[in-house]
Short mmCIF file of C-alpha atoms and ligand atoms in Angstrom, two decimals:
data_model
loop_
_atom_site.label_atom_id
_atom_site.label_comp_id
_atom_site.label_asym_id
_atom_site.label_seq_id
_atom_site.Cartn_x
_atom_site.Cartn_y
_atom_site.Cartn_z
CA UNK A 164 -5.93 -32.11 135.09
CA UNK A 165 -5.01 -28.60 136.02
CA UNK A 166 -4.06 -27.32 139.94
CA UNK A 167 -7.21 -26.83 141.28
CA UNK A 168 -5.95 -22.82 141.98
CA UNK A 169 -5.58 -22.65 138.08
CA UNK A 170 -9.26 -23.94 137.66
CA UNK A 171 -10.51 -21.49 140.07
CA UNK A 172 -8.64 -18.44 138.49
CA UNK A 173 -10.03 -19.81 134.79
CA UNK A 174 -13.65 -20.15 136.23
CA UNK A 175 -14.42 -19.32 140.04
CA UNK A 176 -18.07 -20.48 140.06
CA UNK A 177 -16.95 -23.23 142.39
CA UNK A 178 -19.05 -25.62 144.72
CA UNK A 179 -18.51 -26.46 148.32
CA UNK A 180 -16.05 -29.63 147.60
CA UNK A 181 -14.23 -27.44 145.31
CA UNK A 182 -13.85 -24.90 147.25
CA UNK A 183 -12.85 -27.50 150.29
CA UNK A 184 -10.17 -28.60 147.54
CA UNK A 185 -8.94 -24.99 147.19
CA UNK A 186 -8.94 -23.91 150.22
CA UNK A 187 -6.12 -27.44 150.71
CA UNK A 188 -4.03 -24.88 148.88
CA UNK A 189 -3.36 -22.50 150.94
CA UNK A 190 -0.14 -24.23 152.25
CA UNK A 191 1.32 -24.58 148.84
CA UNK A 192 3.49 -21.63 148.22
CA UNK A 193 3.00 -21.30 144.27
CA UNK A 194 -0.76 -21.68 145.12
CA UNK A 195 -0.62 -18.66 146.90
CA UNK A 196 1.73 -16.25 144.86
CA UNK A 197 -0.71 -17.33 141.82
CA UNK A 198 -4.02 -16.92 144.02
CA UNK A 199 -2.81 -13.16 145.26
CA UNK A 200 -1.08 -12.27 142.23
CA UNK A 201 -4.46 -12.94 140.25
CA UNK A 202 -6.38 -10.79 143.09
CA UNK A 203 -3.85 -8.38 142.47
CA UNK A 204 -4.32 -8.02 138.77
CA UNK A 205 -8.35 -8.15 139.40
CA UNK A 206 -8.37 -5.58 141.93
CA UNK A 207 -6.00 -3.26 139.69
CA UNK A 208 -8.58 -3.45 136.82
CA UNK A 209 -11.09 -1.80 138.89
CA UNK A 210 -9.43 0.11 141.28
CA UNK A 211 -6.52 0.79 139.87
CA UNK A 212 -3.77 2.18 142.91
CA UNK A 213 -6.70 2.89 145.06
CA UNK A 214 -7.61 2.51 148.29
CA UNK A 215 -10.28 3.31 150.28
CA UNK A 216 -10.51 4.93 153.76
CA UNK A 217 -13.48 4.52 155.70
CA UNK A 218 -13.77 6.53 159.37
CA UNK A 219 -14.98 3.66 162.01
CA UNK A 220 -16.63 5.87 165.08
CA UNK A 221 -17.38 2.89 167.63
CA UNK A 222 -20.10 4.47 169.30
CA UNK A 223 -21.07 2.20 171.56
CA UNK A 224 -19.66 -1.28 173.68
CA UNK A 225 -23.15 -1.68 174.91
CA UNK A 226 -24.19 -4.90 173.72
CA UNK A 227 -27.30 -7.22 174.49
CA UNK A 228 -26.02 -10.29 172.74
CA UNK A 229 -23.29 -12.85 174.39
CA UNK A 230 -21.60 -13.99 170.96
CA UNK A 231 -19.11 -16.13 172.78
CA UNK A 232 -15.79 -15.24 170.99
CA UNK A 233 -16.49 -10.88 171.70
CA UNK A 234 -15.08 -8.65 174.26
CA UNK A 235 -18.30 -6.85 174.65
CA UNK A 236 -20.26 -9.59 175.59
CA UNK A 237 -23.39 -8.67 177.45
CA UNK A 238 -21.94 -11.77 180.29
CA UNK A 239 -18.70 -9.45 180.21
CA UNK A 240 -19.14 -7.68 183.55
CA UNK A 241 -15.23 -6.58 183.25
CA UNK A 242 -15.80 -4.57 180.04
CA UNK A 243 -16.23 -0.67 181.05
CA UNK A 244 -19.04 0.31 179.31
CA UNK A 245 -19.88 3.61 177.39
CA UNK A 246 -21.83 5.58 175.05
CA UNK A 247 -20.68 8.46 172.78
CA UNK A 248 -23.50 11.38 172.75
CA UNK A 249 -24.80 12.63 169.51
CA UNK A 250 -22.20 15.69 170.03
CA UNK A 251 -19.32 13.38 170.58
CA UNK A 252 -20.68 11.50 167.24
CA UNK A 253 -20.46 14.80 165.20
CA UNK A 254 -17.38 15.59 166.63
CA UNK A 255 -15.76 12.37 165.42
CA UNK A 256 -17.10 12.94 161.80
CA UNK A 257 -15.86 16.54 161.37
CA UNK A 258 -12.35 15.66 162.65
CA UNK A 259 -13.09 13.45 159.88
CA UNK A 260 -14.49 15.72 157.73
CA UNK A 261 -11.19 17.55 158.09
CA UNK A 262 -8.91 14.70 157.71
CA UNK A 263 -10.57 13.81 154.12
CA UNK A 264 -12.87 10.79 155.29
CA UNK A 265 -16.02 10.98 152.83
CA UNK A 266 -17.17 7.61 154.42
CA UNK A 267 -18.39 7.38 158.23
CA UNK A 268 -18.93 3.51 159.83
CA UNK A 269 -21.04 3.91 162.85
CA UNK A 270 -19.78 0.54 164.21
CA UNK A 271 -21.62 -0.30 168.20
CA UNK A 272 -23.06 -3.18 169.91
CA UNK A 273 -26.64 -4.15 170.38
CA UNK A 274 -27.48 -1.24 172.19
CA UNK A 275 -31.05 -0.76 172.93
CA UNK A 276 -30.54 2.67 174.40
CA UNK A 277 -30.17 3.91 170.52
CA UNK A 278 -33.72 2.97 169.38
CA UNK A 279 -34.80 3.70 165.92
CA UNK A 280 -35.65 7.30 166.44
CA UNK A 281 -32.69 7.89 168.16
CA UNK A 282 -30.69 6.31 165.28
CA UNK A 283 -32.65 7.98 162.69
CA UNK A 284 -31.89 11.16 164.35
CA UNK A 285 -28.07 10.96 164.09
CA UNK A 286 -28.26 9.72 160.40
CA UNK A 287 -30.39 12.84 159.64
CA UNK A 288 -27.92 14.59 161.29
CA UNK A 289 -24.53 13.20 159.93
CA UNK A 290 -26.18 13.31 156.31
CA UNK A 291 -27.24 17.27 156.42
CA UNK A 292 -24.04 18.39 157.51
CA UNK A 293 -21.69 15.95 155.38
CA UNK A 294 -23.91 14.97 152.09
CA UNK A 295 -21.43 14.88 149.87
CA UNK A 296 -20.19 11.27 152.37
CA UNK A 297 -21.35 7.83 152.89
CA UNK A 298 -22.64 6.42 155.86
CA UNK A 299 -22.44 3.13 157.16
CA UNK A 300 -23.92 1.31 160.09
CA UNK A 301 -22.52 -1.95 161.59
CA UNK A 302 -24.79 -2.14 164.51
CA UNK A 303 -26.18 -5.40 164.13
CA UNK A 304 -29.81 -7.63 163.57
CA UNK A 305 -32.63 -5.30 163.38
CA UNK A 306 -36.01 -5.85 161.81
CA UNK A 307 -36.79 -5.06 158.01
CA UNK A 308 -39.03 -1.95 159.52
CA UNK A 309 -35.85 -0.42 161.33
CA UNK A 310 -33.55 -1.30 158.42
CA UNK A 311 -35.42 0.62 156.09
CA UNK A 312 -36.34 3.80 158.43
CA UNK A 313 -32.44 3.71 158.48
CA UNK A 314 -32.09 3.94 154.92
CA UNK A 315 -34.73 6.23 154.51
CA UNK A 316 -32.78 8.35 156.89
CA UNK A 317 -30.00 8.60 154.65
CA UNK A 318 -28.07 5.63 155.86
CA UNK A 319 -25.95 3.86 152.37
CA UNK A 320 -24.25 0.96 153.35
CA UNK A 321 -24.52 -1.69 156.36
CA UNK A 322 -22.17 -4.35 157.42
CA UNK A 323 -23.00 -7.75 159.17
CA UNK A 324 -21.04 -10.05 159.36
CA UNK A 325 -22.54 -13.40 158.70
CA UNK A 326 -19.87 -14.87 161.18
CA UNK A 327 -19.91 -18.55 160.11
CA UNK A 328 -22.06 -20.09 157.10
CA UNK A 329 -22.53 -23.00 159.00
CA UNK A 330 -25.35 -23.86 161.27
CA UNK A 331 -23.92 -25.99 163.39
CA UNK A 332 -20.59 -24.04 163.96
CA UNK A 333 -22.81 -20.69 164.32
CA UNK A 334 -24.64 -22.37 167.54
CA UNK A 335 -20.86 -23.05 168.95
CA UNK A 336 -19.88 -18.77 168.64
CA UNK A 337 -23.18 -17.89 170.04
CA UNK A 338 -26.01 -18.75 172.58
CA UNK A 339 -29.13 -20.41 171.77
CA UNK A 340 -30.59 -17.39 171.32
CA UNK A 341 -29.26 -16.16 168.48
CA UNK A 342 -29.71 -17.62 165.25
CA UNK A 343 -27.31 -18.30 161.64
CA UNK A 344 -31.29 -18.14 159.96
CA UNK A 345 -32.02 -14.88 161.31
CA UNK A 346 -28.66 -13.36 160.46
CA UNK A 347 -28.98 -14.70 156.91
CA UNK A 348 -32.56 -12.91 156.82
CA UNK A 349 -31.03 -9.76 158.03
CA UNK A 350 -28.63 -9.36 155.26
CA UNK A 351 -30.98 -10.24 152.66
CA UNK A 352 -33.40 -7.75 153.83
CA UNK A 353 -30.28 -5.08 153.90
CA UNK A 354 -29.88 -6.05 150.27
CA UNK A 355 -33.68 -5.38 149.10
CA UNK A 356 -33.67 -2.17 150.47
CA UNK A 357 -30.75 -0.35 148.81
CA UNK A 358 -27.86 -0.91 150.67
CA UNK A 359 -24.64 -1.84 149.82
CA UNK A 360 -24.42 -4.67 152.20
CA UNK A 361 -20.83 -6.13 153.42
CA UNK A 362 -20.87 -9.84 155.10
CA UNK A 363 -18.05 -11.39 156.48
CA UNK A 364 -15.81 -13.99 158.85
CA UNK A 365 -13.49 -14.55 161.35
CA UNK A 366 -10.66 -17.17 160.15
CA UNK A 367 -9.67 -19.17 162.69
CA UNK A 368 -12.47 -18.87 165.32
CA UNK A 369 -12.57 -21.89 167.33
CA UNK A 370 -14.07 -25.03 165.60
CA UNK A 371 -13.91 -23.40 162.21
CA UNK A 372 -13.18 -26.33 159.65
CA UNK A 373 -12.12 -26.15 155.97
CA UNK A 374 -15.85 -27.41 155.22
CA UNK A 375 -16.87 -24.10 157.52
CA UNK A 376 -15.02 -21.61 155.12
CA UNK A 377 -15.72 -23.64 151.97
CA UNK A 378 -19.41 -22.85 152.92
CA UNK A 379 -18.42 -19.28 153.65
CA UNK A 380 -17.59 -18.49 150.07
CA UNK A 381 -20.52 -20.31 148.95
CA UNK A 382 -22.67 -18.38 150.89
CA UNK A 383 -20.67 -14.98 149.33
CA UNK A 384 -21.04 -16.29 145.90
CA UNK A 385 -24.60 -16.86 146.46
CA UNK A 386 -25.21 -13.15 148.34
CA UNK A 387 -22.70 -11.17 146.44
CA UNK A 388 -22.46 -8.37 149.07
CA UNK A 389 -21.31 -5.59 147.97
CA UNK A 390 -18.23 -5.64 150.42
CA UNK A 391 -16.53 -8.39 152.35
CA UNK A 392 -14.79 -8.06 156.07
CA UNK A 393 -13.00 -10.98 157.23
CA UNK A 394 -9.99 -11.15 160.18
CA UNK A 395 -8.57 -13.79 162.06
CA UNK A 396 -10.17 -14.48 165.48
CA UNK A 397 -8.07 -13.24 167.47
CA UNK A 398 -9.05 -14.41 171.64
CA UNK A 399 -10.42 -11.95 174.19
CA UNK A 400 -9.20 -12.94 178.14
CA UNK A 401 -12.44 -12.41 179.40
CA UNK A 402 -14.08 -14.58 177.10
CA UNK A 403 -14.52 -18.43 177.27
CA UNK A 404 -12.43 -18.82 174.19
CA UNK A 405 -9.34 -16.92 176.18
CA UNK A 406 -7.58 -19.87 175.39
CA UNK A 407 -8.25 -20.75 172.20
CA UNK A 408 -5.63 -20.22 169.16
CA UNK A 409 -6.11 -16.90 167.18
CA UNK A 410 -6.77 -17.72 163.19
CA UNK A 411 -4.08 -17.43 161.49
CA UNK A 412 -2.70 -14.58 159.30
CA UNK A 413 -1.20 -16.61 155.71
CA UNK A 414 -5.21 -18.15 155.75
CA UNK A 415 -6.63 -14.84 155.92
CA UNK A 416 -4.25 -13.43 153.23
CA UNK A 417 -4.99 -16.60 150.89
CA UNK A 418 -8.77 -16.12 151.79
CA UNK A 419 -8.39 -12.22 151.22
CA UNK A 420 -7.02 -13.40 147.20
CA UNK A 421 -9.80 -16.09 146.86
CA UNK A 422 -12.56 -13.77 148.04
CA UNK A 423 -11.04 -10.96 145.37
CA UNK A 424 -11.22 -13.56 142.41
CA UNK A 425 -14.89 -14.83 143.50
CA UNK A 426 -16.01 -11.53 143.42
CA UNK A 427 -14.12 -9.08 141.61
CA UNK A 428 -15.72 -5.64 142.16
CA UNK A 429 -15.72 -6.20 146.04
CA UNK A 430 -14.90 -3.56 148.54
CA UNK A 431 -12.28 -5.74 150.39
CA UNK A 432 -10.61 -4.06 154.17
CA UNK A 433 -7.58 -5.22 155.23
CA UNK A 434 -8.67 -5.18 158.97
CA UNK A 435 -7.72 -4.09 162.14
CA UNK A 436 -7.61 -7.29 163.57
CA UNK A 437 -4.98 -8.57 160.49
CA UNK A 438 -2.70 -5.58 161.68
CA UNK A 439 -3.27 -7.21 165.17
CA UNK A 440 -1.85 -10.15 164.22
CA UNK A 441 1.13 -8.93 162.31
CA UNK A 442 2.25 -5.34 162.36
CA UNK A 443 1.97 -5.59 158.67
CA UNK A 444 -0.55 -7.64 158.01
CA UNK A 445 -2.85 -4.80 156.58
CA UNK A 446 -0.50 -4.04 153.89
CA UNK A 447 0.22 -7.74 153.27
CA UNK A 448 -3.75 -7.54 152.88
CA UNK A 449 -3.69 -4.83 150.37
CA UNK A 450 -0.73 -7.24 148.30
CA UNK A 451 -3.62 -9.98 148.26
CA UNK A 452 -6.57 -8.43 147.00
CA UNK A 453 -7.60 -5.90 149.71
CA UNK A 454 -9.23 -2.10 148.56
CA UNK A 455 -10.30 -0.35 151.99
CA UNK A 456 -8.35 0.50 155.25
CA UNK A 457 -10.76 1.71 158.51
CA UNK A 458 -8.68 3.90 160.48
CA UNK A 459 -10.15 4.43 163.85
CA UNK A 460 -12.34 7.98 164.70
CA UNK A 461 -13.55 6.74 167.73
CA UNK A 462 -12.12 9.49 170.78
CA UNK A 463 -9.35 8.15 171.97
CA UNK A 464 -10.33 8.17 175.46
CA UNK A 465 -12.90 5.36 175.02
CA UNK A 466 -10.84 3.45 172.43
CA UNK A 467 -9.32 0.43 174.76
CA UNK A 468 -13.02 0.25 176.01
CA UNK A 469 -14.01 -0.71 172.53
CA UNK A 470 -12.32 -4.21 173.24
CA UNK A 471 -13.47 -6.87 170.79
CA UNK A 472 -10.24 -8.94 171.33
CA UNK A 473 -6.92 -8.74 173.14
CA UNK A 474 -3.63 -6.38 171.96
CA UNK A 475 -5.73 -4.18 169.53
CA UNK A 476 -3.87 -1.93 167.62
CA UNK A 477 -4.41 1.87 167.58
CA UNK A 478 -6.13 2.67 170.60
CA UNK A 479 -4.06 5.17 171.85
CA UNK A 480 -3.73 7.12 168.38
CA UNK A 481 -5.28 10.23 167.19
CA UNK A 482 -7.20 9.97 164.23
CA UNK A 483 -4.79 12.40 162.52
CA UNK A 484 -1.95 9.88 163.58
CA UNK A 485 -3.83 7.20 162.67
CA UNK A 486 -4.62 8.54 159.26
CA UNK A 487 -0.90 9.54 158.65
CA UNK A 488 0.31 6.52 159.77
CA UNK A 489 -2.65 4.69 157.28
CA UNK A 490 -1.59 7.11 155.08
CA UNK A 491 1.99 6.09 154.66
CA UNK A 492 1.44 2.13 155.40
CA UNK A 493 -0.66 2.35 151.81
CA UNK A 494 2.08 4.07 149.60
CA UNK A 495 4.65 1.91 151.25
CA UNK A 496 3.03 -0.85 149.19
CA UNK A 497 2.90 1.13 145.95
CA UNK A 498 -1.03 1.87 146.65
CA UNK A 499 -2.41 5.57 147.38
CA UNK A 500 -4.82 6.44 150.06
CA UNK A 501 -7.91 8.33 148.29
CA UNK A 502 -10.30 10.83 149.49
CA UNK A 503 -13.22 9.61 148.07
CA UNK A 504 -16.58 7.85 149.26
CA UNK A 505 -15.33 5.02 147.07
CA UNK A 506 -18.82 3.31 146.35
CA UNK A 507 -18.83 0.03 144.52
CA UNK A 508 -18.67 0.08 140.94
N1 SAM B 1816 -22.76 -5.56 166.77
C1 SAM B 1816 -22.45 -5.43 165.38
C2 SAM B 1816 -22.56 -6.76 164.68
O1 SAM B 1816 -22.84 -7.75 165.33
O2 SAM B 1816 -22.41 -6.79 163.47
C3 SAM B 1816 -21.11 -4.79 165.10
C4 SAM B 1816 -20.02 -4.93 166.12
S1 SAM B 1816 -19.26 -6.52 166.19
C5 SAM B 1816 -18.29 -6.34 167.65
C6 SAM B 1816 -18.08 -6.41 164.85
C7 SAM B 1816 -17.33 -7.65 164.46
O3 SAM B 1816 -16.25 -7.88 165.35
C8 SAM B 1816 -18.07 -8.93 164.47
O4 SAM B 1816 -18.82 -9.09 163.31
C9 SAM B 1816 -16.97 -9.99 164.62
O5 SAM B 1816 -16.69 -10.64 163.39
C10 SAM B 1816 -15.77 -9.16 165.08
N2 SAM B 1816 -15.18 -9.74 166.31
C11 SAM B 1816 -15.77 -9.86 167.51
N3 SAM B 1816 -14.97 -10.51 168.38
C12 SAM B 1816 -13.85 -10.82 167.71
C13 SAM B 1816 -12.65 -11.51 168.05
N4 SAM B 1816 -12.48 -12.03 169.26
N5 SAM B 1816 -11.70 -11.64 167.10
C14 SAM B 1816 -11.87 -11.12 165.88
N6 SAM B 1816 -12.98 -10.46 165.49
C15 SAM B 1816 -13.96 -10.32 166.39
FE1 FES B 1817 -3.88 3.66 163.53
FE2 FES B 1817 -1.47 3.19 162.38
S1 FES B 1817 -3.42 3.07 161.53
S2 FES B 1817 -1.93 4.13 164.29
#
């Protein structure tokens, strides 16, 4: 019989044992060229050179929930909180605007100071004076109504992570409270209503098996969002996982290829948190199968505040830095940084 790697390439409608059996793989070096060079190949076919920018504005590090693994854990009385205004919002996209971003991720905690009409308010806003760009919130569980006054508002895309596909893992990374179910039902309601919905995992957050991520992709192949963010964990000091190992950087590249071949037309980052890990790891990304870089908008002066995890890259950059330095990172792998909203095709 063939490697499984070769079966997967042939035909990557895999099931969970399979993909448990692929994911065995990732420590066999011709496994891996093969696996990347195939995402390669796929992602040139519909991408071509491309890649995508996207503009993150982290808005705000208020957060209600306690997901154990985050830096801006409500139970995180060390994090120094704050809130961008609507002005400092707009101000973020046109240096944007400027610097050729055509898509804007509006990336915050839980924060219940932004209620729907507030949020609807600075979608209106960001999509009359920029309508020619793509907006995108990450800003967490909501209910179907607020989803789709959101989207009514002018909002395009949403991510949410899913965070773990497994139920019993997802009740380690987070308090009772909070639910894999719920989550689930969040991005399916996402996907009725129009958006172009990204899910996502950490690799390597504490307790994560090979079962974990093998029901990770099945859950992708069953959703087929229309983007994928994954990263390694990475640990936070002021969390309870301070001491934990961070995920490591060859699984998220081999995951990165797999992901690519499962589902071809995704809009893949290479994140921050893989450029955390290794100081190239986001153009190693882009050599696996990645599409989309997220160079930071946020103001500089709150950027350390916006502390998901510990030694995060580009928090004391400028976005014009940041997009020069993006800028030259992507043709220094053959790619070229695009202005373009760069929806899915
Ligand atoms: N509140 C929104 C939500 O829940 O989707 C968006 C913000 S949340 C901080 C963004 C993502 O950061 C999470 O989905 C999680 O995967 C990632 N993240 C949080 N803590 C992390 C850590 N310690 N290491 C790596 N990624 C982390
Ligand atoms: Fe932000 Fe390099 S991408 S400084």
């Amino acid at each position: 019989m063939k490697p499984v790697y070769e079966r997967f390439i042939e035909n990557p409608d895999f099931t969970k044992s399979e993909f448990v059996e692929l994911i065995k793989c990732a420590e066999d070096p011709e496994a891996v060229r093969k696996l990347k060079e195939e995402a390669v190949r796929i992602r040139e076919i519909y991408y071509g050179k491309k890649v995508f920018t996207r503009g993150l504005i982290e808005y705000t590090n208020y957060c209600k929930n306690d997901c154990y693994y985050c830096g801006i854990r409500k139970s995180n009385t060390n994090a120094k909180r704050y809130r961008l205004t609507e002005d400092e919002i707009m101000a973020c996209c046109e240096n944007g605007y400027e610097l050729g971003f055509r898509t804007f991720v509006l990336q915050g905690g839980e924060d219940a100071y932004y209620t729907d009409d507030r949020m609807v308010e600075i979608i209106k806003k960001i999509k009359e004076a920029y309508p020619e760009c793509a907006l995108t919130l990450s800003i967490g569980e909501k209910s179907y109504e607020s989803y789709k006054k959101f989207r009514e508002a002018g909002a395009d895309r949403y991510l949410l992570r899913h965070e773990t596909a497994n139920e019993e893992h997802y009740r380690k990374l987070h308090p009772e409270k909070m639910s894999l179910a719920v989550r689930k039902n969040c991005l399916y309601d996402l996907k009725k209503l129009g958006y172009q919905v990204g899910a996502g995992m950490m690799v390597g957050s504490p307790y994560q098996t090979t079962e974990d991520l093998a029901e990770d992709l099945v859950f992708l192949k069953e959703l087929q969002p229309e983007m994928v963010g994954i990263g390694p964990f990475i640990p936070h000091h002021d969390t309870q996982f301070a001491k934990e190992p961070a995920g490591s950087v060859e699984m998220t590249l081999f995951l990165l290829a797999v992901i690519r071949i499962l589902l071809p037309k995704v809009l893949l980052p290479a994140t921050t948190a893989l450029g955390t890990m290794d100081p190239l790891g986001r153009e190693k990304g882009l050599q696996a199968g990645a599409n989309v870089v997220m160079p930071n908008l946020s103001p500089v002066k709150n950027r350390k505040q916006y502390e998901l995890y510990d030694n995060k890259i580009c928090t004391g950059e400028e976005a014009a830095e940041c997009r020069g330095c993006m800028g030259r990172r992507v043709a220094s792998v053959g790619y070229e940084l695009v202005t373009e909203r760069g929806d899915a095709v």
